[in-house]
């Protein structure tokens, strides 16, 4: 790989010639691939090999997955580079917590955090970019996250609304991406000597807002996929100096190395951070810091009173279901669902959602996905959503239908397909290779296709 001359000079100075040679040579090696298995999907068998587990991640494996299988499309597995997996492990949210993933698209870390939370508590996944937030929502739905609200706001909007709110937050910051040069050689083109400093400025802006939303005593996990000290140790040193954050130790597995105090202000505690270098570790470049907000912090400007449990008022356009809607939903639930309870039900533009009880007032925050989308009220009937199909297990739906490879091909291309005329009319959960892949409506021996138009593809 052709690296910029300034990049080579910079890291040769920082690392010394011997180490820099190993480091720079590693840019010519192959990228490492990995994937995580989704624990929310009931541990169905998957087709990918699980022979090479990742030591530090209970759901992680080495290997490159096929993105067109039912394992992937159903969210039973998620493709994630092995170093990136360590970020979620360091965040390690607990059941029932309130967690924010501030820079979340496309959702690798969000889905990982959701694996720990097991659909309890509240996970807000925010993405500022209007295009990228759609992919984030797709991945959240595919993974079957029901405790997650996807927002499309600025850090300022979120901070203004939710001071001192979250138990822990992740800022997986937009950065100069040096650690991804191997995976995405295009990124090299954007790099120049000043680029890390420009990125660091943006990171400080984001973090200035982020620190306000963490509860006193709560945790901030800051990560980048760059080697640049300006964006790594120097940002952490700034958080400590400006806001009194305490750096917490991050465990180092084989090949991971300590943060480098000498690349910032000499604070020895920076060694508690972790660096993943591709010449030492089987993964791409990453930096991770774990910090604790001081218990007596006063960085949050106001402490607006929030509604209590079961008194959710998310914003003025979101309402309780009407009596008629409640009746339609209850009938539908009785006809199709088995032993499953949802959280608070709300309606937005004829769509029914189940939102986490912990949901705060989000007026002024742009919401992209409001918890679990259950379906849509049509004239005198209720139509289930694709998101619901991916959030339930086959045992929780009365009618399921195993489909073979040929019908799976029909389904993902958006075509109808024939089944026995004896099958009773209704909504069937379609299952392929053990994974629930979506709903189909059986009418007179034909399965009508409800695979979302935007997701359709051809297998070949
Ligand atoms: N956490 C993601 C994952 O694991 O899939 C990757 C996040 S990526 C490193 C950084 C994200 O920050 C990008 O999606 C980018 O659009 C977003 N971003 C860019 N500028 C931002 C800003 N000023 N505030 C918040 N997020 C921003």
XYZ file of C-alpha atoms and ligand atoms in Angstrom:
487
model
C 0.000 0.000 0.000
C 1.242 3.468 -0.895
C 1.233 5.445 2.374
C 1.685 9.247 2.422
C 5.321 10.283 3.020
C 4.238 12.525 5.941
C 2.477 9.568 7.554
C 5.637 7.462 7.322
C 7.792 10.248 8.762
C 5.350 10.953 11.592
C 5.147 7.361 12.815
C 8.836 6.709 12.340
C 9.492 9.637 14.674
C 6.881 8.504 17.192
C 7.752 4.796 17.221
C 11.411 4.683 16.350
C 12.758 3.012 13.201
C 12.516 -0.636 14.227
C 8.945 -0.643 15.367
C 7.843 1.731 12.601
C 9.185 -0.738 10.009
C 6.990 -3.536 11.416
C 4.046 -1.164 11.737
C 4.326 0.219 8.197
C 4.887 -3.232 6.690
C 1.673 -4.499 8.307
C -0.302 -2.227 5.961
C 0.501 -4.708 3.189
C -0.973 -7.664 5.056
C -4.498 -9.022 4.605
C -7.378 -7.519 6.568
C -8.818 -9.677 9.357
C -12.473 -10.648 9.164
C -14.856 -11.557 11.906
C -18.486 -11.843 12.885
C -20.629 -12.004 15.996
C -23.430 -14.444 16.710
C -26.664 -12.835 17.939
C -27.646 -14.190 21.375
C -31.137 -12.650 21.043
C -32.049 -15.128 18.314
C -32.364 -18.125 20.587
C -29.108 -19.849 19.603
C -30.416 -21.449 16.415
C -27.798 -23.407 14.435
C -25.958 -21.226 11.931
C -24.206 -22.172 8.709
C -20.897 -20.351 9.308
C -17.960 -22.111 10.936
C -17.558 -21.432 14.664
C -14.126 -23.074 14.758
C -12.178 -19.883 15.441
C -13.594 -18.029 18.456
C -12.312 -14.586 19.388
C -10.733 -14.859 22.838
C -12.168 -11.642 24.293
C -15.704 -11.795 22.926
C -18.238 -14.430 23.954
C -20.112 -13.986 20.643
C -17.150 -13.280 18.335
C -15.534 -15.509 15.680
C -12.882 -15.052 13.014
C -14.024 -15.595 9.442
C -15.604 -13.839 6.495
C -19.358 -14.309 6.186
C -21.606 -14.456 3.163
C -23.922 -11.442 3.310
C -26.719 -13.138 1.338
C -27.551 -16.043 3.639
C -30.579 -16.274 5.909
C -28.138 -16.227 8.859
C -27.032 -12.750 7.887
C -30.323 -11.382 6.560
C -32.224 -12.518 9.641
C -29.669 -10.919 11.969
C -28.514 -14.228 13.461
C -24.946 -13.073 12.739
C -23.346 -9.657 12.241
C -20.157 -9.046 10.308
C -17.636 -7.165 12.440
C -13.905 -6.784 12.244
C -12.218 -8.393 15.318
C -10.706 -5.189 16.796
C -14.035 -3.371 16.585
C -15.504 -6.183 18.702
C -13.362 -5.187 21.617
C -15.108 -1.806 21.900
C -18.488 -3.350 22.806
C -16.741 -5.679 25.244
C -15.200 -2.693 27.029
C -18.571 -0.897 27.184
C -20.207 -4.087 28.546
C -23.562 -2.594 29.575
C -25.540 -4.275 32.328
C -29.147 -5.435 32.136
C -31.637 -2.625 32.662
C -29.212 0.252 32.162
C -29.777 3.400 30.149
C -27.138 3.499 27.437
C -26.324 5.918 24.609
C -24.359 5.059 21.470
C -23.816 8.594 20.192
C -22.095 7.965 16.826
C -23.786 4.710 15.970
C -24.096 3.976 12.223
C -23.908 1.437 10.704
C -24.583 -0.258 14.034
C -21.780 -2.725 14.742
C -21.348 -1.485 18.299
C -25.081 -0.835 18.843
C -25.963 -4.445 18.052
C -23.127 -5.599 20.304
C -24.358 -3.431 23.204
C -27.852 -4.799 22.570
C -26.487 -8.335 22.971
C -25.400 -7.510 26.524
C -28.648 -5.724 27.395
C -30.905 -8.578 26.233
C -33.688 -6.118 25.369
C -33.890 -4.660 28.872
C -33.398 -1.017 29.884
C -33.047 1.596 27.169
C -30.527 1.889 24.370
C -30.499 5.087 22.333
C -28.521 4.745 19.107
C -27.897 8.100 17.483
C -26.517 8.876 14.047
C -26.187 12.419 12.760
C -26.087 11.494 9.065
C -29.500 11.113 7.427
C -28.341 8.430 4.966
C -26.368 6.373 7.452
C -29.171 6.392 10.032
C -31.310 4.292 7.661
C -28.682 1.554 7.623
C -28.447 1.789 11.401
C -32.202 1.272 11.721
C -32.087 -1.696 9.327
C -29.384 -3.314 11.421
C -31.184 -2.603 14.700
C -34.369 -4.198 13.302
C -32.535 -7.125 11.792
C -30.812 -7.822 15.099
C -34.185 -7.926 16.888
C -33.472 -5.074 19.303
C -36.705 -4.078 21.031
C -35.230 -1.778 23.703
C -33.638 0.580 21.185
C -34.642 4.000 19.943
C -32.754 5.214 16.884
C -32.344 8.977 16.677
C -30.975 11.211 13.927
C -29.854 14.241 15.909
C -26.841 16.304 16.784
C -24.989 15.702 20.049
C -26.127 19.220 21.075
C -29.822 18.317 20.695
C -29.409 15.178 22.750
C -27.374 16.887 25.438
C -29.922 19.706 25.699
C -32.673 17.194 26.336
C -31.096 14.508 28.502
C -28.652 15.927 31.044
C -27.237 13.411 33.570
C -29.434 10.667 32.066
C -27.317 7.712 30.943
C -25.505 5.075 32.994
C -22.932 4.717 30.233
C -22.300 6.103 26.819
C -20.158 5.169 23.869
C -18.546 7.766 21.636
C -17.108 5.763 18.735
C -15.881 8.951 17.182
C -15.596 9.997 13.545
C -11.818 10.052 13.123
C -9.001 10.147 10.585
C -9.464 6.386 10.084
C -5.773 5.467 9.894
C -6.553 2.080 11.422
C -8.883 1.299 8.504
C -6.441 2.103 5.666
C -6.007 -1.617 5.016
C -9.735 -2.325 4.969
C -10.633 0.828 3.091
C -7.642 2.058 1.038
C -9.766 5.006 -0.212
C -9.390 6.561 3.257
C -5.690 7.188 2.540
C -6.700 9.859 0.009
C -8.296 12.033 2.716
C -5.235 11.932 4.939
C -2.809 14.832 5.323
C -0.635 15.923 8.210
C -3.299 18.330 9.541
C -6.199 15.913 9.234
C -5.858 14.336 12.736
C -5.872 17.805 14.323
C -9.017 18.721 12.386
C -10.671 15.489 13.501
C -9.587 16.129 17.094
C -11.406 19.461 17.018
C -14.621 17.736 15.996
C -14.095 15.042 18.613
C -13.813 17.712 21.319
C -17.037 19.310 20.093
C -18.855 15.976 20.252
C -17.417 15.114 23.665
C -18.255 18.549 25.086
C -21.904 17.593 24.572
C -21.477 13.917 25.406
C -20.118 14.544 28.903
C -23.359 16.349 29.831
C -25.621 13.341 29.334
C -23.711 10.888 31.554
C -24.952 10.507 35.113
C -22.397 11.567 37.724
C -20.369 8.426 38.370
C -21.425 7.001 34.986
C -19.039 5.740 32.315
C -17.857 7.128 28.997
C -16.185 4.811 26.538
C -14.269 6.682 23.878
C -12.946 4.843 20.848
C -11.401 5.604 17.483
C -10.040 3.605 14.587
C -6.951 5.762 14.228
C -3.389 5.676 15.529
C -3.146 9.480 15.775
C -2.185 10.601 19.320
C -4.046 13.894 18.705
C -7.302 11.909 18.520
C -6.456 9.254 21.091
C -4.341 9.882 24.214
C -4.480 13.667 23.770
C -8.288 13.641 23.760
C -8.381 11.465 26.865
C -5.836 13.716 28.608
C -8.074 16.685 27.761
C -11.165 14.940 29.240
C -9.250 14.332 32.457
C -7.919 17.891 32.689
C -11.083 19.718 31.667
C -13.816 17.587 33.268
C -12.020 15.622 35.969
C -12.797 12.231 34.422
C -10.998 9.226 35.911
C -9.369 6.789 33.482
C -10.430 3.210 34.268
C -8.234 0.235 33.366
C -9.021 -1.716 30.198
C -7.864 -5.346 30.193
C -5.170 -6.102 27.624
C -5.396 -9.444 25.863
C -2.453 -10.884 23.957
C -1.192 -8.407 21.368
C -3.043 -5.398 22.818
C -0.813 -2.646 24.169
C -1.136 0.152 26.717
C -1.961 3.737 25.773
C 1.111 5.938 25.482
C 1.435 8.774 28.048
C 4.464 10.088 26.157
C 2.251 10.750 23.119
C 0.143 13.150 25.221
C 0.848 15.039 28.482
C 2.712 12.257 30.283
C -0.249 11.283 32.533
C 0.685 7.698 33.583
C -2.999 6.753 33.771
C -3.147 6.888 29.964
C -1.511 3.467 30.090
C -4.897 2.153 31.256
C -6.243 2.811 27.748
C -5.699 0.206 25.057
C -4.175 0.367 21.592
C -4.658 -2.299 18.955
C -1.861 -2.181 16.399
C -2.066 -4.406 13.302
C 1.624 -5.391 13.585
C 0.935 -6.805 17.064
C -2.664 -7.933 16.966
C -4.973 -9.894 14.613
C -7.210 -6.959 13.807
C -7.283 -3.450 12.398
C -6.101 -0.330 14.273
C -8.159 0.835 17.243
C -7.880 2.885 20.416
C -10.220 2.478 23.410
C -10.484 4.436 26.656
C -12.867 3.887 29.547
C -13.544 6.862 31.804
C -15.666 7.611 34.840
C -17.485 10.904 35.230
C -16.827 12.506 38.622
C -19.626 11.941 41.120
C -19.762 15.653 41.914
C -19.602 16.826 38.298
C -21.555 19.942 37.365
C -20.967 19.928 33.599
C -24.650 19.329 32.806
C -26.397 22.652 32.488
C -29.902 21.911 33.728
C -31.675 19.005 35.328
C -35.055 19.059 33.665
C -37.677 16.960 35.416
C -38.499 13.805 33.506
C -41.749 11.853 33.457
C -41.904 8.761 35.622
C -42.335 5.163 34.439
C -45.558 4.545 32.501
C -46.065 8.250 31.976
C -44.265 8.345 28.689
C -44.820 11.437 26.593
C -42.182 11.163 23.924
C -43.387 14.066 21.853
C -46.708 15.659 20.901
C -47.240 13.644 17.688
C -46.919 10.318 19.457
C -50.175 9.211 21.080
C -51.717 6.333 22.976
C -53.679 3.904 20.742
C -57.374 4.760 20.374
C -59.962 2.279 21.672
C -60.517 0.998 18.147
C -56.784 0.518 17.558
C -56.427 -1.262 20.896
C -59.221 -3.668 19.914
C -57.641 -4.415 16.513
C -54.256 -5.023 18.098
C -55.667 -7.227 20.882
C -57.476 -9.367 18.319
C -54.350 -9.645 16.180
C -52.242 -10.532 19.218
C -54.742 -13.190 20.254
C -54.778 -14.697 16.731
C -51.028 -14.856 16.186
C -48.830 -14.249 19.201
C -48.049 -16.735 21.970
C -46.806 -15.838 25.455
C -45.212 -12.555 24.568
C -45.552 -9.217 26.287
C -44.658 -5.847 24.934
C -43.691 -2.669 26.740
C -45.597 0.609 26.479
C -47.658 0.825 23.237
C -47.776 4.099 21.314
C -48.970 5.186 17.881
C -47.287 7.445 15.372
C -48.981 7.985 11.997
C -51.016 4.721 12.136
C -47.961 2.709 13.120
C -47.937 0.865 16.432
C -44.728 0.737 18.461
C -43.663 -0.892 21.681
C -41.338 1.533 23.459
C -39.115 0.904 26.485
C -40.653 2.073 29.795
C -37.532 4.134 30.454
C -38.135 6.287 27.347
C -37.743 9.959 28.263
C -39.423 12.974 26.704
C -37.636 13.384 23.379
C -39.284 16.545 22.059
C -36.737 18.261 19.823
C -34.754 15.072 19.165
C -35.314 13.619 15.693
C -36.525 10.048 16.100
C -35.861 7.560 13.316
C -37.109 4.360 14.936
C -39.217 4.353 18.053
C -38.513 1.073 19.848
C -40.049 -1.986 18.196
C -42.324 -1.237 15.249
C -45.116 -3.804 15.645
C -47.082 -2.973 12.519
C -49.563 -0.642 10.851
C -53.263 -0.025 11.297
C -54.951 -0.331 7.910
C -58.676 -0.022 7.350
C -60.222 -2.396 9.936
C -57.141 -4.589 10.155
C -53.631 -4.699 11.503
C -50.640 -5.573 9.314
C -47.505 -6.818 11.139
C -44.141 -5.237 10.337
C -40.992 -6.901 9.058
C -39.311 -5.666 12.261
C -41.730 -7.734 14.354
C -40.870 -10.885 12.392
C -37.196 -10.367 13.204
C -37.822 -9.618 16.868
C -39.741 -12.774 17.760
C -38.894 -16.444 17.945
C -40.790 -19.009 15.873
C -42.243 -20.383 19.133
C -43.878 -17.003 19.806
C -45.927 -17.021 16.578
C -48.815 -19.429 15.995
C -48.276 -20.073 12.272
C -44.834 -20.792 10.903
C -43.740 -22.131 7.574
C -40.368 -23.642 6.713
C -39.256 -22.538 3.273
C -36.693 -24.300 1.107
C -33.853 -22.726 -0.870
C -36.026 -22.148 -3.956
C -38.728 -20.334 -2.009
C -36.098 -18.379 -0.057
C -34.857 -17.137 -3.442
C -38.429 -16.180 -4.373
C -38.935 -14.458 -1.035
C -35.821 -12.248 -1.110
C -36.493 -11.282 -4.762
C -39.992 -10.087 -3.776
C -41.920 -12.822 -5.639
C -44.937 -14.755 -4.445
C -44.638 -18.538 -4.234
C -46.986 -21.502 -4.059
C -47.657 -23.697 -1.017
C -50.247 -26.358 -0.186
C -53.838 -25.186 -0.656
C -54.590 -26.847 2.704
C -52.703 -24.171 4.627
C -55.166 -21.926 6.403
C -55.290 -18.274 5.449
C -53.202 -15.937 7.590
C -49.828 -14.446 8.492
C -47.010 -17.006 8.586
C -43.580 -16.543 10.045
C -41.282 -17.809 7.286
C -38.319 -19.840 8.491
C -35.313 -20.708 6.347
C -32.291 -22.666 7.587
C -33.578 -22.327 11.185
C -33.866 -18.516 10.998
C -37.111 -16.510 11.044
C -36.729 -14.354 7.936
C -40.000 -12.385 7.659
C -43.751 -12.657 7.262
C -45.729 -13.970 4.330
C -49.501 -13.933 4.032
C -50.955 -17.230 2.838
C -54.101 -16.915 0.727
C -55.425 -19.862 -1.349
C -52.107 -21.700 -1.562
C -50.040 -18.625 -2.434
C -47.603 -16.817 -0.117
C -47.898 -13.078 -0.645
C -44.567 -11.416 -0.215
C -43.988 -8.821 2.520
C -40.196 -8.656 2.339
C -39.519 -4.865 2.317
C -38.929 -3.517 -1.184
C -35.722 -1.701 -0.231
C -34.111 -4.911 1.040
C -34.867 -7.200 -1.903
C -31.960 -8.821 -3.732
C -31.034 -11.655 -6.053
C -29.128 -14.544 -4.547
C -26.988 -15.148 -7.663
N -20.127 2.998 15.936
C -20.303 2.698 14.529
C -20.287 1.202 14.336
O -19.722 0.477 15.148
O -20.897 0.707 13.374
C -19.259 3.415 13.693
C -19.278 4.892 13.898
S -18.245 5.813 12.843
C -16.680 5.477 13.455
C -18.536 7.454 13.351
C -19.932 8.001 13.068
O -20.003 9.340 13.587
C -20.275 8.101 11.591
O -21.432 7.344 11.320
C -20.521 9.587 11.351
O -21.589 9.849 10.460
C -20.842 10.094 12.748
N -20.553 11.555 12.911
C -19.900 12.370 12.083
N -19.879 13.642 12.546
C -20.532 13.616 13.730
C -20.861 14.613 14.680
N -20.466 15.876 14.541
N -21.566 14.232 15.758
C -21.953 12.950 15.918
N -21.662 11.972 15.037
C -20.968 12.290 13.967
